[in-house]
Coordinates of C-alpha atoms in Angstrom, one line a residue:
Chain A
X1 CA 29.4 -90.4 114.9
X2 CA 31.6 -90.6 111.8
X3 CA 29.6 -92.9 110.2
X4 CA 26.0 -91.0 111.2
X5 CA 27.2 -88.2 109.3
X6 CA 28.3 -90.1 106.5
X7 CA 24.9 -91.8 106.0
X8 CA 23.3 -88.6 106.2
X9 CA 25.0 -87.8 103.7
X10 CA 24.5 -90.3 101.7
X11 CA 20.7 -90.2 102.6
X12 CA 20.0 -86.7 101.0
X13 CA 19.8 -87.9 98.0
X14 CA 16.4 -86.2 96.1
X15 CA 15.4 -89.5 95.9
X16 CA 15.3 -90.3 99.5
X17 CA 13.9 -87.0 100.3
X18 CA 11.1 -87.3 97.6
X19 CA 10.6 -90.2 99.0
X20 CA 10.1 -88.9 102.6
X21 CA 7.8 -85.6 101.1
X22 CA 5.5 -88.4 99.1
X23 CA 5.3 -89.8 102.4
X24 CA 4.4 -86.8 104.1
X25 CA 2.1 -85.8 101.9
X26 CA 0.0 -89.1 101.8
X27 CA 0.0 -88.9 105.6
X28 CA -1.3 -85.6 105.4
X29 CA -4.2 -86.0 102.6
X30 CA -5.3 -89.1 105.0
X31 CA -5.6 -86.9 108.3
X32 CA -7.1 -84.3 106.5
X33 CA -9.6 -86.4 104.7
X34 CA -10.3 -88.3 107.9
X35 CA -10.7 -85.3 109.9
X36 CA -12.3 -82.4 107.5
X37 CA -14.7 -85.2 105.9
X38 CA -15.6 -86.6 109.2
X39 CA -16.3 -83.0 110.5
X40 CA -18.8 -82.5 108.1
X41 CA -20.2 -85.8 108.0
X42 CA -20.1 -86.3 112.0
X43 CA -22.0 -82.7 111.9
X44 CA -24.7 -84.2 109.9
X45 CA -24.4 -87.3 111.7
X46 CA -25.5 -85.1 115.4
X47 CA -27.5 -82.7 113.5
X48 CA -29.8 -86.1 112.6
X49 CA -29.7 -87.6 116.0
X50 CA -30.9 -84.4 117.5
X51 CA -33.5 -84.3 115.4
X52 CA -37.4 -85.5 117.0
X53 CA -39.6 -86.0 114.1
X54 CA -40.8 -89.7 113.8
X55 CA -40.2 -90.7 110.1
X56 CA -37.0 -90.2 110.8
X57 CA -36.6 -92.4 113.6
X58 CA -35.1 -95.4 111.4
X59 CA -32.3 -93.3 110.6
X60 CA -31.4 -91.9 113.8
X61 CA -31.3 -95.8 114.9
X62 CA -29.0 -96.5 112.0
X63 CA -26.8 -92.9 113.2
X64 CA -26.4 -94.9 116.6
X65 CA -25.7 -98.4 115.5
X66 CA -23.2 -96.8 113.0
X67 CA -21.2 -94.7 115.9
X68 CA -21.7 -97.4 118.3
X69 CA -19.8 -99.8 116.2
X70 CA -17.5 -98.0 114.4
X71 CA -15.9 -96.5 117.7
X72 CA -15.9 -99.7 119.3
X73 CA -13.5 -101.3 116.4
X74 CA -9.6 -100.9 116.4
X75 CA -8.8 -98.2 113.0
X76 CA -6.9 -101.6 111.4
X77 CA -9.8 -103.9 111.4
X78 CA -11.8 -100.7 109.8
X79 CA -8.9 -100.4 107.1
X80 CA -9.5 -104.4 106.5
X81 CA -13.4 -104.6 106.5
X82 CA -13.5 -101.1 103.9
X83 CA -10.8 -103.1 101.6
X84 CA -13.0 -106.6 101.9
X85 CA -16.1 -104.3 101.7
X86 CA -14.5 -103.0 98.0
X87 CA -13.7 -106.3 96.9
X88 CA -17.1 -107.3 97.5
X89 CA -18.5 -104.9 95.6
X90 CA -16.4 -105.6 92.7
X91 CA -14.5 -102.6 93.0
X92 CA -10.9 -102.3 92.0
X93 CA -9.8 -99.3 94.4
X94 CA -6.1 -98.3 94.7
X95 CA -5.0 -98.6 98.9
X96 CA -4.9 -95.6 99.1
X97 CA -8.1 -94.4 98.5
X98 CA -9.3 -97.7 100.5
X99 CA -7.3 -96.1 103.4
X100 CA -8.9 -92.6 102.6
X101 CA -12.2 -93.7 103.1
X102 CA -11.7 -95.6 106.1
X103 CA -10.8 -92.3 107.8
X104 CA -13.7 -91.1 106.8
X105 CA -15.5 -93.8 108.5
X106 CA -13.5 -93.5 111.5
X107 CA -13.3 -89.8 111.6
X108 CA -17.5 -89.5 111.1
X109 CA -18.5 -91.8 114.0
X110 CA -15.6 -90.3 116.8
X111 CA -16.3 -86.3 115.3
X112 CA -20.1 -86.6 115.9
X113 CA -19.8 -87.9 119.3
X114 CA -18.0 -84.7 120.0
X115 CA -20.5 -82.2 118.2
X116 CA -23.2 -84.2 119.8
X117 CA -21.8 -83.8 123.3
X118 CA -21.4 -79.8 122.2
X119 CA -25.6 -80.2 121.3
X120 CA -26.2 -81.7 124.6
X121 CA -25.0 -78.1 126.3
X122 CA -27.2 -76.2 124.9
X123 CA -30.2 -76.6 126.6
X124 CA -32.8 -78.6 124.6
X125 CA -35.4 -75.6 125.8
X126 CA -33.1 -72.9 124.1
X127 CA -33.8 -74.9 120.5
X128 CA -37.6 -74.9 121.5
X129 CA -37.3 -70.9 121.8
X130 CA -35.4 -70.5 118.4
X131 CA -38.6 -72.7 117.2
X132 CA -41.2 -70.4 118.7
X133 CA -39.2 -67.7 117.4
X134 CA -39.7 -69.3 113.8
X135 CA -35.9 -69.8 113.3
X136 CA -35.6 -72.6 110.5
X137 CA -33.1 -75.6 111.5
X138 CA -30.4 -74.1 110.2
X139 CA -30.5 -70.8 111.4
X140 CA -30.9 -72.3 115.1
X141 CA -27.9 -74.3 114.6
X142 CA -26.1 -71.5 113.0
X143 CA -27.0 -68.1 115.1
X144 CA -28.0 -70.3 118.8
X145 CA -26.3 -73.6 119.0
X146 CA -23.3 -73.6 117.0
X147 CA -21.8 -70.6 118.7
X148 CA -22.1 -71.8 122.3
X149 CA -21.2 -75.5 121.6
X150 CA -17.9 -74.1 119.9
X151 CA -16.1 -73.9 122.7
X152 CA -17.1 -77.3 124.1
X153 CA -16.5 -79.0 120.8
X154 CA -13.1 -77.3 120.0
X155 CA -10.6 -78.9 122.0
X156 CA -11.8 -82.4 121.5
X157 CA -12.1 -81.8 118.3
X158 CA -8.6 -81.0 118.0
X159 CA -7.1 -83.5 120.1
X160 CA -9.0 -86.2 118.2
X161 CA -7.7 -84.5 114.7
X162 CA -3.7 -85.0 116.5
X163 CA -4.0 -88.0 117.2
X164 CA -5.7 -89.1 114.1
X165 CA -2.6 -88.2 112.5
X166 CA -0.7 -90.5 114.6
X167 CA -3.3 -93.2 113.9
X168 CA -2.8 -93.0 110.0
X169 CA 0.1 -94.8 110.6
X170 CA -1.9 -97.8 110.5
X171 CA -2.7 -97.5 106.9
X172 CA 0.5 -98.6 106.2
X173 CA -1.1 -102.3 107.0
X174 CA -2.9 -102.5 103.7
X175 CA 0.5 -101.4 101.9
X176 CA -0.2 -97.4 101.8
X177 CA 2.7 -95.6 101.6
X178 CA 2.7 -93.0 103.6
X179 CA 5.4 -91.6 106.5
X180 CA 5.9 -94.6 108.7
X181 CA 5.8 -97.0 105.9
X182 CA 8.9 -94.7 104.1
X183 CA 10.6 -95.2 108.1
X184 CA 10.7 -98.5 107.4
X185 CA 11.7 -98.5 103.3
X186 CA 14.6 -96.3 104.7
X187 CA 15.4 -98.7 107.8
X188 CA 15.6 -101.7 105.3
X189 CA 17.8 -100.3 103.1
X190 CA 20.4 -100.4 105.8
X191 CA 20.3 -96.4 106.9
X192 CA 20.6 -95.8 110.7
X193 CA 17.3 -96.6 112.6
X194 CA 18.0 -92.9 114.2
X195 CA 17.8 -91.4 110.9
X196 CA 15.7 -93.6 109.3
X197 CA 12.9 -93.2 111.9
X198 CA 14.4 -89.3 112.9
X199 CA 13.8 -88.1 109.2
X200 CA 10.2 -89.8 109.9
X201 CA 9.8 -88.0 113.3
X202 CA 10.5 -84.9 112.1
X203 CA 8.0 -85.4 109.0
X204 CA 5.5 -85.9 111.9
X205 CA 6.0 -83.4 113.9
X206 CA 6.3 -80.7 111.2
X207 CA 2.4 -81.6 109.8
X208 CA 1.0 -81.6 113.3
X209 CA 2.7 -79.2 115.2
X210 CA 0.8 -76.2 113.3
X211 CA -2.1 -77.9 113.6
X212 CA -1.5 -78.1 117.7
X213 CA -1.1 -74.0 117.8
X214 CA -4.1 -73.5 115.4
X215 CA -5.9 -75.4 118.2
X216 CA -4.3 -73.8 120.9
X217 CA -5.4 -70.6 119.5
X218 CA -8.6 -71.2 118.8
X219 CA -9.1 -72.2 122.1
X220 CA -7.9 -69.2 123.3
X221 CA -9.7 -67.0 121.2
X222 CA -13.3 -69.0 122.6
X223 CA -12.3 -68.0 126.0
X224 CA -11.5 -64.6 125.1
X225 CA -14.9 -63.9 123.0
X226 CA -17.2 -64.1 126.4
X227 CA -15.0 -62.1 128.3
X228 CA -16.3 -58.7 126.6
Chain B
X1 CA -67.6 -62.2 117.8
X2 CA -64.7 -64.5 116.9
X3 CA -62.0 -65.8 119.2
X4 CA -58.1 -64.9 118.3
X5 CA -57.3 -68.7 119.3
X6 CA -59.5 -71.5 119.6
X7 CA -59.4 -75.0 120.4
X8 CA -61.9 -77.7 120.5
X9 CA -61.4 -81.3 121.5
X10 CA -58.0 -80.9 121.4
X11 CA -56.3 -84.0 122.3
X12 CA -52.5 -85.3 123.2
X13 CA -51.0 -88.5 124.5
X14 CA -47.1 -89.4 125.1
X15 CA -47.7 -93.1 124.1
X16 CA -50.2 -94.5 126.3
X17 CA -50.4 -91.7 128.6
X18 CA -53.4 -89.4 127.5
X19 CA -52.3 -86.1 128.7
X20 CA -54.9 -83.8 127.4
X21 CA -58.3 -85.5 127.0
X22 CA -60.5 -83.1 124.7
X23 CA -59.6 -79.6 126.2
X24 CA -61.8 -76.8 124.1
X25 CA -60.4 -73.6 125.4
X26 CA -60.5 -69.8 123.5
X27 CA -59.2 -66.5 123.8
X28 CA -60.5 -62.7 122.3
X29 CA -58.5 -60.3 120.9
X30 CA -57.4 -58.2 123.8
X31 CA -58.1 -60.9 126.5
X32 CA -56.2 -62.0 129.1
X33 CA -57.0 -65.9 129.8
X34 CA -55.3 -67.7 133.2
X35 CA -54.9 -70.9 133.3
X36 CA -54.1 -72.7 136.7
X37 CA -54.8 -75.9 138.1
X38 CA -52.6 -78.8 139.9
X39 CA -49.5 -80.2 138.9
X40 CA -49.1 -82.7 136.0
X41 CA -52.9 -81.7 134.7
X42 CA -51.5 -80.7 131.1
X43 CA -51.2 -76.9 131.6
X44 CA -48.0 -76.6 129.6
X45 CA -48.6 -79.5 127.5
X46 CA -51.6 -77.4 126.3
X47 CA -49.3 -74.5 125.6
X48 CA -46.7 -76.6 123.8
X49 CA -49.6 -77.8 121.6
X50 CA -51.3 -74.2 120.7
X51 CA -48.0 -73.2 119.0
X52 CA -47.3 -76.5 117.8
X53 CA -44.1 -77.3 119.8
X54 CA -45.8 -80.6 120.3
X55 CA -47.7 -82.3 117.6
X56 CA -51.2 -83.1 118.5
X57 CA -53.3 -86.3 118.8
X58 CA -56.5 -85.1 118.0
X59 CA -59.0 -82.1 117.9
X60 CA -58.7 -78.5 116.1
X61 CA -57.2 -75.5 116.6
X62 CA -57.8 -72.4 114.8
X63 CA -56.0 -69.0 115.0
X64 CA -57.5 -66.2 113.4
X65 CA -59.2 -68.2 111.2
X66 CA -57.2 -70.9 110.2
X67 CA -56.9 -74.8 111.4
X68 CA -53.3 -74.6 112.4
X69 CA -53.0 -78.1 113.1
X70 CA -53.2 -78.7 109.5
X71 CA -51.5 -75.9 108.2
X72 CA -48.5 -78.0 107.4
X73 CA -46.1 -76.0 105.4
X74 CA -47.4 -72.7 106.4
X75 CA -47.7 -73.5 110.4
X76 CA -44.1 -71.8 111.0
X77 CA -46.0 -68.4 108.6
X78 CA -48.8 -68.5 111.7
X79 CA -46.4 -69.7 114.6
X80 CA -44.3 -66.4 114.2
X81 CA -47.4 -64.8 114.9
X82 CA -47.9 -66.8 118.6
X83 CA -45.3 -65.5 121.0
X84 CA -43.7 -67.9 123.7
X85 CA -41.9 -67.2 127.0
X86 CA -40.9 -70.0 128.8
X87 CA -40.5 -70.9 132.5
X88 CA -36.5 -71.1 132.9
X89 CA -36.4 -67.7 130.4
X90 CA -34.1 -69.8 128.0
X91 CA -32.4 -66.5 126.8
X92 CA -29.2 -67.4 124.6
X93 CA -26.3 -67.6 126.9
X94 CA -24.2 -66.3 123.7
X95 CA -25.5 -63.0 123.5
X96 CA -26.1 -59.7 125.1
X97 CA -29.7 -58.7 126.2
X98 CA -30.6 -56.7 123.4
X99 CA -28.9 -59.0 120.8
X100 CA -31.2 -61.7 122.0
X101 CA -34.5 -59.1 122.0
X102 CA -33.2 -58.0 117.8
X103 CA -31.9 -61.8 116.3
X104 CA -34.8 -62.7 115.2
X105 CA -36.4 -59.9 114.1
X106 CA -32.7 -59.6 111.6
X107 CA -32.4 -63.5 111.0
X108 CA -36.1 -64.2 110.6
X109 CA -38.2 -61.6 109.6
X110 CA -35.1 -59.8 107.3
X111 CA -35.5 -56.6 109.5
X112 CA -33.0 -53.2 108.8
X113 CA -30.3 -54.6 111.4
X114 CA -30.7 -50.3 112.8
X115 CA -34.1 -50.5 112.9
X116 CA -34.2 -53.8 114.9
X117 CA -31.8 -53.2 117.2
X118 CA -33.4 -49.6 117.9
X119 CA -37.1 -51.3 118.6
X120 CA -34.8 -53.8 120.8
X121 CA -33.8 -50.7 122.7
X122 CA -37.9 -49.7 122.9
X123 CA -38.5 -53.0 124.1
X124 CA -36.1 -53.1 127.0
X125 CA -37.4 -49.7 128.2
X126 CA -41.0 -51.2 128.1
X127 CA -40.0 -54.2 130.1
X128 CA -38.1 -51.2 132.5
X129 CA -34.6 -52.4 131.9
X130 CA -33.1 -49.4 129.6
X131 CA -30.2 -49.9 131.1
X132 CA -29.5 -53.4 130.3
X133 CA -28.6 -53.7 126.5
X134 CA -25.1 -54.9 127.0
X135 CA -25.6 -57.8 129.6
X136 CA -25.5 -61.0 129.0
X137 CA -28.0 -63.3 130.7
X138 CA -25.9 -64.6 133.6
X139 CA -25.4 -61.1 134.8
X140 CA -29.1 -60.2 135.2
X141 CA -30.7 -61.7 137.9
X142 CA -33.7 -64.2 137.3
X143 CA -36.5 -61.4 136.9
X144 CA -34.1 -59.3 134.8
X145 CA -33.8 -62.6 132.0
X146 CA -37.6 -63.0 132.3
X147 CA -38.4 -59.2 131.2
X148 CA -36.0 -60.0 128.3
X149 CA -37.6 -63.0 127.7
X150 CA -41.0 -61.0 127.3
X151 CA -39.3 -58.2 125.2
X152 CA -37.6 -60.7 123.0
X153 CA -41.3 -62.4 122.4
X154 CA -42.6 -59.2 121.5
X155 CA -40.1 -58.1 119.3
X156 CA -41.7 -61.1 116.7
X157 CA -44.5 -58.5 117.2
X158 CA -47.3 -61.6 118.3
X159 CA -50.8 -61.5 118.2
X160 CA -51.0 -64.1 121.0
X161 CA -48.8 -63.8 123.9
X162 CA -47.9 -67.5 125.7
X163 CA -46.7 -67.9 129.1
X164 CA -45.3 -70.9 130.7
X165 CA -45.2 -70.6 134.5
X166 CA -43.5 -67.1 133.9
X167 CA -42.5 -66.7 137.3
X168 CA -42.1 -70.7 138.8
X169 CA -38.2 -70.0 138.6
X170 CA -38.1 -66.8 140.4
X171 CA -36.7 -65.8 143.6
X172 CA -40.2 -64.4 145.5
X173 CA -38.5 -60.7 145.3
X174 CA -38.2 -60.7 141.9
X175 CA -41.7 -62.4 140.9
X176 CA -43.7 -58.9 141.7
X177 CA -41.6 -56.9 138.6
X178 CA -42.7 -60.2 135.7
X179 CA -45.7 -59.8 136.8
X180 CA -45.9 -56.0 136.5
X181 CA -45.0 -56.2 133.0
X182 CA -47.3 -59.2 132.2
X183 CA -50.2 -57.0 133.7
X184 CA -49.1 -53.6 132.1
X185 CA -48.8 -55.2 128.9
X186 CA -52.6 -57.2 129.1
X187 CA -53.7 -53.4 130.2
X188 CA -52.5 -52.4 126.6
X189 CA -54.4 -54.7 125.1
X190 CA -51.7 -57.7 124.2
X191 CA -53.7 -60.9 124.2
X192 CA -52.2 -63.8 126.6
X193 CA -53.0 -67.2 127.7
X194 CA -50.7 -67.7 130.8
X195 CA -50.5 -70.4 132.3
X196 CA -49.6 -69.4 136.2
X197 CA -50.0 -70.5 139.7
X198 CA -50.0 -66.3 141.2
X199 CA -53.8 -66.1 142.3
X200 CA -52.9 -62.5 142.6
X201 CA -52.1 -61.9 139.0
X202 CA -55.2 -64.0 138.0
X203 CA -57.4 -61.6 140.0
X204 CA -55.8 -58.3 138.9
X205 CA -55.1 -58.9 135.2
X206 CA -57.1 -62.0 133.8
X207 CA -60.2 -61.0 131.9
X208 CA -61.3 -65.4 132.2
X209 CA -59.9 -68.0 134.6
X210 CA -60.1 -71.6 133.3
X211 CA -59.3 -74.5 135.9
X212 CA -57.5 -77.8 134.6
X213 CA -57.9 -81.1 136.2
X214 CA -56.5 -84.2 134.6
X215 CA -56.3 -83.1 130.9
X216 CA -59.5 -81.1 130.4
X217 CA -60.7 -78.0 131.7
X218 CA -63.1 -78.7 134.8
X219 CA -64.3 -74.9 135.0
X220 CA -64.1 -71.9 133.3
X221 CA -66.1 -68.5 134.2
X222 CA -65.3 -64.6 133.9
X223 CA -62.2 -63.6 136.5
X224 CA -64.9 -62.5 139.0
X225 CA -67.3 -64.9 139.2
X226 CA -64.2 -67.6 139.2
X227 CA -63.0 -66.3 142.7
X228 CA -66.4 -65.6 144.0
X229 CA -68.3 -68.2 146.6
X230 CA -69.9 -69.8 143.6
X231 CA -66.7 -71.8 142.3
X232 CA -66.9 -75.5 142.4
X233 CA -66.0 -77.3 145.0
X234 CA -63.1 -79.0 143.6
X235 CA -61.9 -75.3 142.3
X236 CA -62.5 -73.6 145.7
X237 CA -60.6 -76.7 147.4
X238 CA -58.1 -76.4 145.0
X239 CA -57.6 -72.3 145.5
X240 CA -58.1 -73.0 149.4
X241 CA -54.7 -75.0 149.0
X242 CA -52.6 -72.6 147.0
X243 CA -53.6 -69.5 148.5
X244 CA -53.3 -71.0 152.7

């Protein structure tokens, strides 16, 4: 017990904690990337496999083979084949940015199966009616689909974005160095697994525990706006 | 004089299945057409095609004196002016009755968001539900949605009225009060092509009666004649079935 508090102690150092915010903060950019960038691109992604018209069918068949495969391969391999896929190309890219963009592979193929599945409940006849009605794309997505798939794509959306955070982790693979890989920089330098790791928990649970109430929230709110 | 809609040789196939095989069919200003025949013989298929839901295979269609099919870039200008209602009302869940009457007419055509939702208003009245502005489409029962349905395809203010087996998804109470309003409104002049199996509408409101077999139209006369002794057989075995 003695000695716990004297390494703590000795582990507040601004260095340390610098250290552990850096950390943080890479942790954080990834998710965020992986999960804001995949929104947006997984959107597209649904919005293009929902889509009919026949000169576009190539790329709906490229959308498919794209999700297919990319939620089919574990988040490290993805990390390895996006840093091989830069060296190929001749590209000097820092890890981290190598990590950044794998997120955004990952986080585009798993977030547009869950806006797709959100498309699927509104009834395909319900976008023929906007049509008749003359509503452009958009504006069907916008004032008919988009507000009664919300509350279907919501939660998943959200329980994917937690545990993305959790799957960051991995990036410290490729040598990013981001909260787990500061656990371990800690745990080597002879600190106390407990707070070595504890500091790290903490880290962890302080980036996605607001994001768990925003969710929550949200969630509630949905349920709240039909019952008028 | 000139029909509102017409189409000639018009032509669709899913792959290899020919659906429609040359249908010509046309409608006046102010005319109420029926269209009824058996099952699978490209009745809705045909109304997908007039407003260009479905992209057709062949043949010509012109509204009020323009080829539609090839309007291209301007075939959503025309479409607004072909109205739709659907058999399964397809309402948006989302919103209240008169939201789903006065969205377009805000999102669409850019109207005063007052003076929409004060038509919308005028347009559940007309349909006889005044009293229904606030609900949402699972509380009104299955005749209730289809008169909002109607109201919300005349809020785009159509000269062509299309109906898709209007009442196919109604409870038998409830089919009398669509068809009231369908009737009422070809009475005011609206112009229709409905597509329907209610031999009773077809003899009170429908100005022509075409019959559909197999992707064309097999006969077509004036509503009286069409129900008179002289039908062909195939027609009068055809109305012998539905109406035993």
């Amino acid at each position: 017990m003695f000695r716990a508090l004297q390494q703590l102690h000795e582990f507040a150092t601004s260095y340390n904690l610098l250290l552990l915010l850096e950390g943080g903060a890479r942790t954080l950019v990834l998710s965020a990337a992986g999960c804001v960038c995949g929104f947006v691109l997984g959107f597209a992604l649904a919005v293009l496999r929902h889509t009919a018209a026949g000169w576009l069918l190539p790329a709906r068949i490229l959308g498919v083979v794209y999700v297919e495969m990319f939620r089919r391969i574990p988040f490290l391999v993805t990390l390895f084949l996006v840093f091989y896929a830069f060296q190929a190309l001749g590209l000097d890219v820092p890890v981290f940015w190598v990590a950044v963009a794998s997120t955004c592979v990952i986080g585009t193929a798993y977030l547009s199966e869950v806006v797709r599945a959100g498309f699927a409940a509104v009834p395909r006849a319900e976008w023929d009616a906007a049509a008749t009605m003359n509503f452009s794309l958009l504006q069907t997505l916008r004032f008919v689909v988009v507000p009664q798939a919300w509350r279907v794509v919501v939660p998943p959306a959200f329980a994917f974005f937690l545990s993305f955070i959790k799957d960051s982790a991995l990036a410290s693979q490729i040598g990013v160095v981001e909260l787990t890989f500061v656990g371990k920089i800690f745990n080597n330098r002879g600190l106390m697994p407990a707070i070595a790791f504890g500091s790290v928990l903490i880290a962890y649970f302080v980036i996605s525990y607001p994001l768990a109430r925003l969710g929550a929230r949200l969630e509630g709110r949905l349920a709240l706006s039909r019952a008028h | 004089m000139t029909p509102l809609l017409a189409a000639a040789g018009l032509r669709k196939s899913y792959g290899p299945l020919e659906v429609l095989r040359g249908v010509d069919v046309d409608v006046a200003r102010g005319e109420c057409l029926v269209v009824i025949g058996p099952s699978g013989s490209g009745k809705s298929t045909l109304l997908r095609c007039l407003n260009l839901l479905e992209p057709i295979s062949g043949g010509r269609i012109v509204f009020q004196g323009e080829d539609i099919a090839e309007a291209g870039r301007r075939a959503p200008e025309i479409r607004r002016r072909i109205g739709m209602v659907f058999q399964n009302f397809e309402l948006f869940r989302h919103l209240s009755a008169l939201d789903n009457i006065a969205l377009a007419p805000i999102r669409v055509k850019g109207e005063d968001r007052r003076a929409a939702r004060e038509r919308a208003q005028h347009l559940l009245a007309k349909v006889h539900l005044p009293d229904k502005s606030d609900a949402f489409p699972d509380e009104l029962s299955g005749g209730q949605q289809q008169r909002v349905a109607i109201a919300r395809a005349l809020a785009m203010e159509p000269a062509l009225m299309l109906y898709d087996e209007p009442t196919s998804a109604l409870d038998p109470e409830t089919v009398g009060e669509v068809l009231q309003v369908m009737q009422e409104l070809a009475e005011e002049g609206s112009t229709s092509i409905v597509v329907t199996h209610e031999m009773g509408f077809a003899r009170r409101a429908a100005d022509r009666v075409v019959f559909m077999d197999a992707g064309a139209v097999a006969h077509a006369a004036p509503a009286a004649r069409f129900f008179s002794n002289e039908a062909p057989e195939r027609v009068a075995r055809f109305l012998g079935k539905i109406e035993a």
